[in-house]
XYZ file of C-alpha atoms in Angstrom:
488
model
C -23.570 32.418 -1.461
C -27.543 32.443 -1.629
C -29.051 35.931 -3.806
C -32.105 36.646 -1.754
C -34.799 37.491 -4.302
C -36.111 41.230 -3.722
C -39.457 40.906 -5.349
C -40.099 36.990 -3.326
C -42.934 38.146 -1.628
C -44.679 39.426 -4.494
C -43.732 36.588 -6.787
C -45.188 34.437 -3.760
C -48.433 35.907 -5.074
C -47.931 34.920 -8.518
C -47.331 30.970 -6.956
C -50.079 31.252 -4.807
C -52.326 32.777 -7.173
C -51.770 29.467 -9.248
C -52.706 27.501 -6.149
C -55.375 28.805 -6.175
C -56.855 28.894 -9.401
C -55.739 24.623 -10.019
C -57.277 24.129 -6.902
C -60.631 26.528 -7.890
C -61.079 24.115 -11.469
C -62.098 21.094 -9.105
C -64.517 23.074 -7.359
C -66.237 25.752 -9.837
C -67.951 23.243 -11.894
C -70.129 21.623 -9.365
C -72.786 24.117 -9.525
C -72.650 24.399 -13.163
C -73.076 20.935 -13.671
C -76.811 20.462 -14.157
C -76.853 23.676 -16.731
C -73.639 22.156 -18.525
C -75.876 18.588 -18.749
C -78.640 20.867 -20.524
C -76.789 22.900 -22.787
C -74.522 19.708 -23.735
C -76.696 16.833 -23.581
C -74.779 15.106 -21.145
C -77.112 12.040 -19.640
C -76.743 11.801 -15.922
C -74.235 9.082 -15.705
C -71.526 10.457 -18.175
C -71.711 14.295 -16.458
C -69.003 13.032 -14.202
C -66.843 13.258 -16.685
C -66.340 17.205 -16.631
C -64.919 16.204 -13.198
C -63.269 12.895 -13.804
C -60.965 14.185 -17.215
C -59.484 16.983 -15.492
C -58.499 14.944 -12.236
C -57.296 11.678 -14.429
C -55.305 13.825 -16.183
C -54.054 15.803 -13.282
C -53.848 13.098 -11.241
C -52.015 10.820 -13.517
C -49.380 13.330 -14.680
C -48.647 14.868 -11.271
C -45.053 13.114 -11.125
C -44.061 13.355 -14.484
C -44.904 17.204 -13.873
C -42.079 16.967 -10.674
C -40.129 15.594 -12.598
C -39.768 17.605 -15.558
C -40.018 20.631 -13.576
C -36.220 19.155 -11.883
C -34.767 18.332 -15.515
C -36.334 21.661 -17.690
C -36.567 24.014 -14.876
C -39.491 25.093 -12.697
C -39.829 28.332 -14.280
C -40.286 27.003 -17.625
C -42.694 24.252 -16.961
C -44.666 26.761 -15.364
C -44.743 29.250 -18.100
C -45.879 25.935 -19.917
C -48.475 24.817 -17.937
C -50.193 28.299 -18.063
C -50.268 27.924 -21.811
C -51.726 24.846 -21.831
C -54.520 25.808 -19.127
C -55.333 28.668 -21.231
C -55.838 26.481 -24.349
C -57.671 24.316 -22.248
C -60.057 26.986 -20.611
C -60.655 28.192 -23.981
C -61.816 24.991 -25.387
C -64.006 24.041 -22.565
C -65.339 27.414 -22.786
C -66.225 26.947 -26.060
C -67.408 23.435 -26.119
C -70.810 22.748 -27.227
C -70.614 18.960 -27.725
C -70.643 17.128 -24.574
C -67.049 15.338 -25.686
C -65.792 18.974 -26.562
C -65.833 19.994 -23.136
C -64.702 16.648 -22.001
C -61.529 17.161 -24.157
C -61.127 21.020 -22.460
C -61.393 19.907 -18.983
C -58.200 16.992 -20.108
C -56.042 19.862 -21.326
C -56.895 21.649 -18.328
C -55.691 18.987 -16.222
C -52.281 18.653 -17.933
C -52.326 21.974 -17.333
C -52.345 21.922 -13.638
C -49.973 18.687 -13.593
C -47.284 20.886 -14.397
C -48.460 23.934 -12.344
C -48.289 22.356 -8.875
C -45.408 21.173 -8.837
C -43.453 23.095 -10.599
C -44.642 25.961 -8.554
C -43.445 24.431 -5.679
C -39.972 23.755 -6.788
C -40.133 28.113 -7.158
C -41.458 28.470 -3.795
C -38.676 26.654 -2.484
C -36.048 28.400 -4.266
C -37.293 31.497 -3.515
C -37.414 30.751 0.124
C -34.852 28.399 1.047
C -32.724 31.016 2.456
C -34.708 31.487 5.131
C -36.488 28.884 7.480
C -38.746 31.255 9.447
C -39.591 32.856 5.442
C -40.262 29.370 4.480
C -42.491 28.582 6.748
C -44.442 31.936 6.268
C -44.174 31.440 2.568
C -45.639 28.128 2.966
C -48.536 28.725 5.041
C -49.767 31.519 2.643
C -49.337 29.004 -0.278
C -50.918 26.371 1.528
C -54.105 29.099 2.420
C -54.415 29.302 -0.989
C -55.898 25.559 -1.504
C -58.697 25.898 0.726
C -59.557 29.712 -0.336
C -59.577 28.241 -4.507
C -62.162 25.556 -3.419
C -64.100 27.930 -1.285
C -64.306 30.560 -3.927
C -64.804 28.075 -6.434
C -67.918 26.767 -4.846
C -69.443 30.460 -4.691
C -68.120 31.574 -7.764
C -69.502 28.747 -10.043
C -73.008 29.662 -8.234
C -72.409 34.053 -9.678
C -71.457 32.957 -13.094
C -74.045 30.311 -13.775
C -76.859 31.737 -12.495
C -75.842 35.527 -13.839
C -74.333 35.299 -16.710
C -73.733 31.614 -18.031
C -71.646 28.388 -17.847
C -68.980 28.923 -20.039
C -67.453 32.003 -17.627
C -66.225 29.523 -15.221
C -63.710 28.573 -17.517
C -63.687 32.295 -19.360
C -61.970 33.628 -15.729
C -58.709 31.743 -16.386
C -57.852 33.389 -19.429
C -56.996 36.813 -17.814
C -55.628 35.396 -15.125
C -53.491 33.110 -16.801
C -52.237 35.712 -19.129
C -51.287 38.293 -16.210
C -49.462 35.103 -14.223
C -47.964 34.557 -17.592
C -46.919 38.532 -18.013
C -45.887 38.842 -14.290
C -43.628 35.442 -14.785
C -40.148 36.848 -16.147
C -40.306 39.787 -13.842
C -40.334 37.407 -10.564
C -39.899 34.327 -10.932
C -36.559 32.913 -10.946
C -35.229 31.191 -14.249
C -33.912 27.799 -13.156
C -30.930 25.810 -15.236
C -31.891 22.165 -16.825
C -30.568 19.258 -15.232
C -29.238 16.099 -17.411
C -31.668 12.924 -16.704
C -34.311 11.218 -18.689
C -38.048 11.137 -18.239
C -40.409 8.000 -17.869
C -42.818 9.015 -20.731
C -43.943 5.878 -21.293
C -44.360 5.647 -17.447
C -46.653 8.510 -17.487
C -48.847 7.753 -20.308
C -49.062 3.761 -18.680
C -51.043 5.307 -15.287
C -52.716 7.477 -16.555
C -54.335 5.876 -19.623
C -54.852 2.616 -17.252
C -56.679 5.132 -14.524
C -59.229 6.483 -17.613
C -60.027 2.803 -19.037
C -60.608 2.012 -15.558
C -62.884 4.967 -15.174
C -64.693 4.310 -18.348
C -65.313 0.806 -18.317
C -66.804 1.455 -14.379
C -68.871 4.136 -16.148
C -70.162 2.185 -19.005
C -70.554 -0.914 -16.559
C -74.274 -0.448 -15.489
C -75.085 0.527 -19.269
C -73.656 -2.777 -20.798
C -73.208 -5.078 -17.571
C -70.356 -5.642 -15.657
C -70.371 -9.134 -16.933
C -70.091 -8.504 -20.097
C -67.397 -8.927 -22.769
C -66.865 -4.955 -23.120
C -66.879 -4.255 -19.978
C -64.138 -7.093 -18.958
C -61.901 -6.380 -21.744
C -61.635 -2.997 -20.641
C -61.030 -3.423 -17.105
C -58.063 -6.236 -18.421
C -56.752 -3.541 -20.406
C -56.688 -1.223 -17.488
C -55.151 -3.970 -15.406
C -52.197 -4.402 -18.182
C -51.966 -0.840 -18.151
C -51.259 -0.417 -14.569
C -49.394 -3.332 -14.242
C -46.951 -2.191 -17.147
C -46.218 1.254 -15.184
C -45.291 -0.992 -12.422
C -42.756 -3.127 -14.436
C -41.646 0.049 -15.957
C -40.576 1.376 -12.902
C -38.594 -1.486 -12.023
C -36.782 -1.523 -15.449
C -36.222 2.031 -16.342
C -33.399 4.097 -14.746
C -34.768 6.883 -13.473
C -38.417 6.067 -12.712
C -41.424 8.405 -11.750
C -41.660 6.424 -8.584
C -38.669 4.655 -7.562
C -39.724 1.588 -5.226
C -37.865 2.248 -3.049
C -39.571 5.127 -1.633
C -41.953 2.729 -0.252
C -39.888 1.738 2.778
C -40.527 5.447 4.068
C -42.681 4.599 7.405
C -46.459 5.070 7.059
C -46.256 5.798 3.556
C -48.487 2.902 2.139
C -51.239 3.280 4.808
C -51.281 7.318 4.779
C -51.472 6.629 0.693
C -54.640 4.372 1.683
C -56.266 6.423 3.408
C -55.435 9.632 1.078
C -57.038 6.946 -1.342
C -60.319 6.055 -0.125
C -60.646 9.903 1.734
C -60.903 11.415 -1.870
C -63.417 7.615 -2.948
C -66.004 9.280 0.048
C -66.052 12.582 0.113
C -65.776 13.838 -3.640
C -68.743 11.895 -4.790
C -70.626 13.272 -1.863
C -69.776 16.853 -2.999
C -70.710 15.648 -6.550
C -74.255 13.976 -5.382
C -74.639 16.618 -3.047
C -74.328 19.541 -5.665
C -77.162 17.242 -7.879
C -79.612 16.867 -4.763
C -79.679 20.403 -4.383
C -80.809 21.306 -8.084
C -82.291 18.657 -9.205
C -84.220 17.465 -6.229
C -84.547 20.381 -3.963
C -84.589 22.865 -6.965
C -81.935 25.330 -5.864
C -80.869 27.709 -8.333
C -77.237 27.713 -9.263
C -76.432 30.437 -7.085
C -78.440 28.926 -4.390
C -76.581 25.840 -4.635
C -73.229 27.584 -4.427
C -74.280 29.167 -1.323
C -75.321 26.057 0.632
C -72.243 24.468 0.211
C -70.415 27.815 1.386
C -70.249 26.825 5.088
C -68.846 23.679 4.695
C -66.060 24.878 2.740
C -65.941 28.222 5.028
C -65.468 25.536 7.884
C -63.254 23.007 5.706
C -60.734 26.029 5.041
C -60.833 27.271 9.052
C -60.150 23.672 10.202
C -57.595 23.082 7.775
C -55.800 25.967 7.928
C -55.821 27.231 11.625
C -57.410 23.917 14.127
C -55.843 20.458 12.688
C -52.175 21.545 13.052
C -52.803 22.336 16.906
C -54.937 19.176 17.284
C -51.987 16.996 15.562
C -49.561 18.684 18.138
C -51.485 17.370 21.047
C -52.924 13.810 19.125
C -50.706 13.129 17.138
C -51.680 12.157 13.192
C -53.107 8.776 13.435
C -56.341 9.369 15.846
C -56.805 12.138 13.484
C -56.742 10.397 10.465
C -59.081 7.144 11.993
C -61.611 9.705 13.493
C -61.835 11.842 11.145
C -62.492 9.120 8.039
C -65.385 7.704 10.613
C -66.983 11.462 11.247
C -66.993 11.683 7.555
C -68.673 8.396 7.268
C -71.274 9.480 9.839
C -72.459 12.776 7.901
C -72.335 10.646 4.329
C -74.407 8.283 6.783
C -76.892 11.067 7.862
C -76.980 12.501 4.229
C -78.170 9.053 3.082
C -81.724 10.007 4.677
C -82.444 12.786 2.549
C -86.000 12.453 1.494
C -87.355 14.089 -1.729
C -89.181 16.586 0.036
C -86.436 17.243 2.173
C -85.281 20.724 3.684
C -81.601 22.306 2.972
C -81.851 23.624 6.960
C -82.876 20.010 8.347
C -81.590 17.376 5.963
C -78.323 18.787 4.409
C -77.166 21.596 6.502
C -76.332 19.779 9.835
C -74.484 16.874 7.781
C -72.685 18.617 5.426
C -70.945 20.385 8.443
C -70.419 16.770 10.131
C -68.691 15.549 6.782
C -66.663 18.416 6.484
C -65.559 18.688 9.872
C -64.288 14.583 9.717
C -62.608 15.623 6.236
C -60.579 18.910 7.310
C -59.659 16.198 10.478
C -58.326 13.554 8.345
C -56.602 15.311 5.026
C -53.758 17.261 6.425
C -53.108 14.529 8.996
C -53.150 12.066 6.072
C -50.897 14.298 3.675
C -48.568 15.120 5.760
C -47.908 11.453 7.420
C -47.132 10.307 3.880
C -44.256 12.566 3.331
C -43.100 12.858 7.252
C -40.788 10.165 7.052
C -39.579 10.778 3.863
C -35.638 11.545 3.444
C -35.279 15.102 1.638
C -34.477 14.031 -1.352
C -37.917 12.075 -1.494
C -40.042 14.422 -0.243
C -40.888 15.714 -2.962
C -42.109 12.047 -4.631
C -44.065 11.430 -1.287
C -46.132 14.349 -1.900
C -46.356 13.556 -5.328
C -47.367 10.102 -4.922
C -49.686 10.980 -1.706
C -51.573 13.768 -4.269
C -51.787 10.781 -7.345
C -53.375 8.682 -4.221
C -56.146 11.409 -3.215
C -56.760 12.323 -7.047
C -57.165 8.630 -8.189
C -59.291 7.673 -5.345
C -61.336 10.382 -6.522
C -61.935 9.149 -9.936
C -62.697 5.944 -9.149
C -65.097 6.488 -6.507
C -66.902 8.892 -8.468
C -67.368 6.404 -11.073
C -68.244 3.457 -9.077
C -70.864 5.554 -6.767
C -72.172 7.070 -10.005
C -72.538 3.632 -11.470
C -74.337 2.254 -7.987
C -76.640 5.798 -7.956
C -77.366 4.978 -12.054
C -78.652 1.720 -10.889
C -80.717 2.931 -8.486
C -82.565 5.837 -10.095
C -80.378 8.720 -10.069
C -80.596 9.010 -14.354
C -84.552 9.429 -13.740
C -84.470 12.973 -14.228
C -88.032 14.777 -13.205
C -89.004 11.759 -10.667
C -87.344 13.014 -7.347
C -88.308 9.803 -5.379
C -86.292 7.772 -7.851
C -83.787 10.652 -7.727
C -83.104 10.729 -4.325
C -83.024 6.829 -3.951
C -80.159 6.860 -6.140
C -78.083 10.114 -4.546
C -79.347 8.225 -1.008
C -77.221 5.122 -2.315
C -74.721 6.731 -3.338
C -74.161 8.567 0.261
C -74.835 5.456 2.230
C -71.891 4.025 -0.167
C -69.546 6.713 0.335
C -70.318 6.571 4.956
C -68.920 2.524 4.447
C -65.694 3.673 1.861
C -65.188 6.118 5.045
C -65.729 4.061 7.806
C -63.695 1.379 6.481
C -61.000 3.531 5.382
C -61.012 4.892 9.372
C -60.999 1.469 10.751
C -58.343 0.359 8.483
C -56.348 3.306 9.486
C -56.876 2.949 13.371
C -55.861 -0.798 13.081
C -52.881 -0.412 10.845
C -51.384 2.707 10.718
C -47.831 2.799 13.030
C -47.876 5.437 16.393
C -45.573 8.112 15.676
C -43.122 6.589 17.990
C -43.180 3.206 16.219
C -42.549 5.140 12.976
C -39.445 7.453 14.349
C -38.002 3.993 15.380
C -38.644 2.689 11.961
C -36.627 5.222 10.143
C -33.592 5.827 12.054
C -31.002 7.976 10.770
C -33.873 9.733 8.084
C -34.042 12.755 9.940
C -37.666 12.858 9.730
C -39.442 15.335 11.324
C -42.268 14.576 13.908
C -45.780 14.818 12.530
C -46.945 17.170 15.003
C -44.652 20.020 12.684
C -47.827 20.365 10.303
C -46.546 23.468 8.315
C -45.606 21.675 5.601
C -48.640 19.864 4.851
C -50.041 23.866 4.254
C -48.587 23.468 1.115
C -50.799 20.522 -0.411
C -54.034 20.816 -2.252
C -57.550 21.422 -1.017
C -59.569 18.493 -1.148
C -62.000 20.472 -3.328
């Protein structure tokens, strides 16, 4: 017989709270980023890197985190990512060498690989007894996501411009010690399992995922023709392609293939893929174009980009679960990745003497309106059709998807905006030519991405007949998508 857990609801707060604050350390930085460049001597092409080494690392150890959350047990992997989120915080607090903080923002994100997931494994145990609990339990989680990027955004904007940089990574050191004190009191310990773990697996991606990065970075510096640059993108190539062989030789892989038969998975993945390619370098270029051409103060900056997150979280938490009941998730998905492309497509016209009311305002709110459309859709049609014993590796694999697509596009948009003027600090035409390219980049990632998706992706009737006997649920339950992270 199942113990119900007295104190579930308030340990719910403890998992939630660490939703929240993994999800917050994607978003508080953007408005710090031009003071961080100052203080650190960051040029304007490497800055993406206080972005791009927390989500490589995040990104690229989200399954090993499932899956030594299943063999160690949940609660201790938590209690270990804390620590190692709190040593990161503190380092990229610290920092005051450009690769310093480069190194914090990594720890952080091996941090938060084992958070998410291993918090999720708790939630479920805690509320497995209960479906109509579950449910609850999971849409409060979920609301977590978008409320950590929302309060990121504004948050980043108070501590930059009132105090300084450094206490946007200061603010996870108390909370990271209470979750830490509150742990043993509510959270359930959870027994090791026997099995082995794909180490060498994990180190593969992600290491082939930061060469990749790095040599795209480098690229315009160098030349993409040239010997460095090629040699690292074969070396990212071998890396990659050893995870893959890996995973066919080893016996208990991070990603079995054979989760790939699960209907939709690939194109959901896809589109998870080049969603996170478009939209996080327009958050990144957008954050720049506000200080650096428009001369917003960090505060100011926070606050523009408040109602597109204030509509990102309404959409995605109340409106897209209604409109999947009565669409369906694939005119979701395709619409929403080509209203994304049309606000990266108005943002492209920014001019240097733009206005935040006339030039970003309007298409912001058109870019986030196609994103909170096309996320949850997309998340939650990658792990729809998953048996529930693979669930759990969908959502993994659907998060790597969104996370790597984000690195990459950052990188390659960054190089393109390089090349076109964006490192020109002080001469806003040349500025804004280069954000401009950048956004008119990111509308045809989109727009592809949507037509790809409306040409490709199976009906959900095709894809119930494609996995009979699965008992997979029909997209139009979007609960558990609540439980993903916020695109920000």
């Amino acid at each position: 017989m199942t113990t119900v857990n007295p104190r579930r609801w308030w340990a719910l707060l403890v998992l939630a709270g660490a939703q929240f604050m993994v999800i917050m350390d994607t978003s508080i930085i953007g408005v710090a980023l031009p003071e961080m460049q100052k203080d650190l001597g960051f040029s304007q092409g490497d800055l993406q890197w206080v972005f791009n080494a927390y989500v490589i690392a995040f990104g690229g150890l989200l399954l090993l985190g499932g899956r030594l959350s299943d063999l160690l047990g949940a609660r201790k992997v938590f209690v270990t990512g804390w620590i190692i989120l709190i040593g990161g915080s503190v380092v990229a607090a610290a920092a005051t060498t450009a690769s310093a903080e480069i190194v914090g923002r990594a720890v952080q994100g091996v941090g938060g690989a084992l958070i998410a997931p291993s918090a999720m494994t708790l939630l479920m145990i805690l509320f497995s007894h209960d479906p109509r609990e579950l449910g609850k339990a999971m849409a409060f989680y979920g609301a977590a996501a978008p409320a950590g990027g929302t309060a990121g955004v504004f948050l980043g904007g108070v501590f930059t411009e009132w105090m300084s940089w450094p206490w946007i990574f200061v603010i996870y050191i108390p909370i990271g010690l209470a979750s830490l004190a509150a742990t043993p009191r509510l959270l359930p310990a959870v027994a090791n399992k026997r099995g082995s773990v794909d180490v060498l697996g994990a180190v593969a991606v992600t290491a082939g995922l930061a060469v990749a990065v790095f040599a795209i970075v480098r690229a315009p510096e160098v030349g993409w023709g040239s010997g460095e640059t090629l040699l690292q993108l074969t070396g990212a190539v071998a890396l990659l392609a050893l995870f893959l062989v890996l995973q066919r030789s080893v016996r208990e892989p991070l990603m079995p293939f054979s989760v790939w038969r699960v209907p939709r998975l690939g194109t959901a993945n896809l589109a998870m893929l080049l969603l996170g390619a478009a939209w996080i370098p327009m958050w990144y270029f957008l954050n720049l174009y506000l200080q650096q051409v428009l001369g917003f103060g960090a505060f100011a900056s926070g606050s523009a980009l408040v109602p597109m997150t204030v509509l990102l979280m309404l959409f995605m938490t109340v409106i897209t679960a209604r409109l999947m009941a009565r669409f369906g998730a694939k005119p979701l998905i395709g619409t929403g990745l080509l209203v994304l492309g049309a606000g990266l497509l108005w943002l492209s016209a920014v001019p240097s003497d733009g206005s935040f009311a006339v030039n970003v305002l309007p298409a912001s709110l058109v870019a986030a309106l196609g994103m909170s459309l096309a996320y949850i859709p997309a998340m939650l049609t990658a792990m729809s059709g998953a048996p529930p014993e693979q669930a759990g590796l969908a959502s993994g694999i659907v998060n790597t998807s969104y996370q790597v697509g984000s690195a990459l596009g950052l990188a390659a948009l960054t190089a393109l905006a390089t090349s076109r003027g964006a490192d020109e600090l002080g001469n806003l035409p040349a500025l804004t030519d280069g954000f401009s390219a950048a956004f008119l980049a990111g509308a045809g990632v989109a727009a592809l991405a949507g037509l790809l998706t409306l040409a490709v992706m199976r009906g959900e009737r095709q894809a119930r007949a494609a996995s009979p006997g699965t008992g997979a649920p029909d997209t139009a339950d979007a609960e558990p998508a609540r439980r993903e992270s916020t695109p920000v």
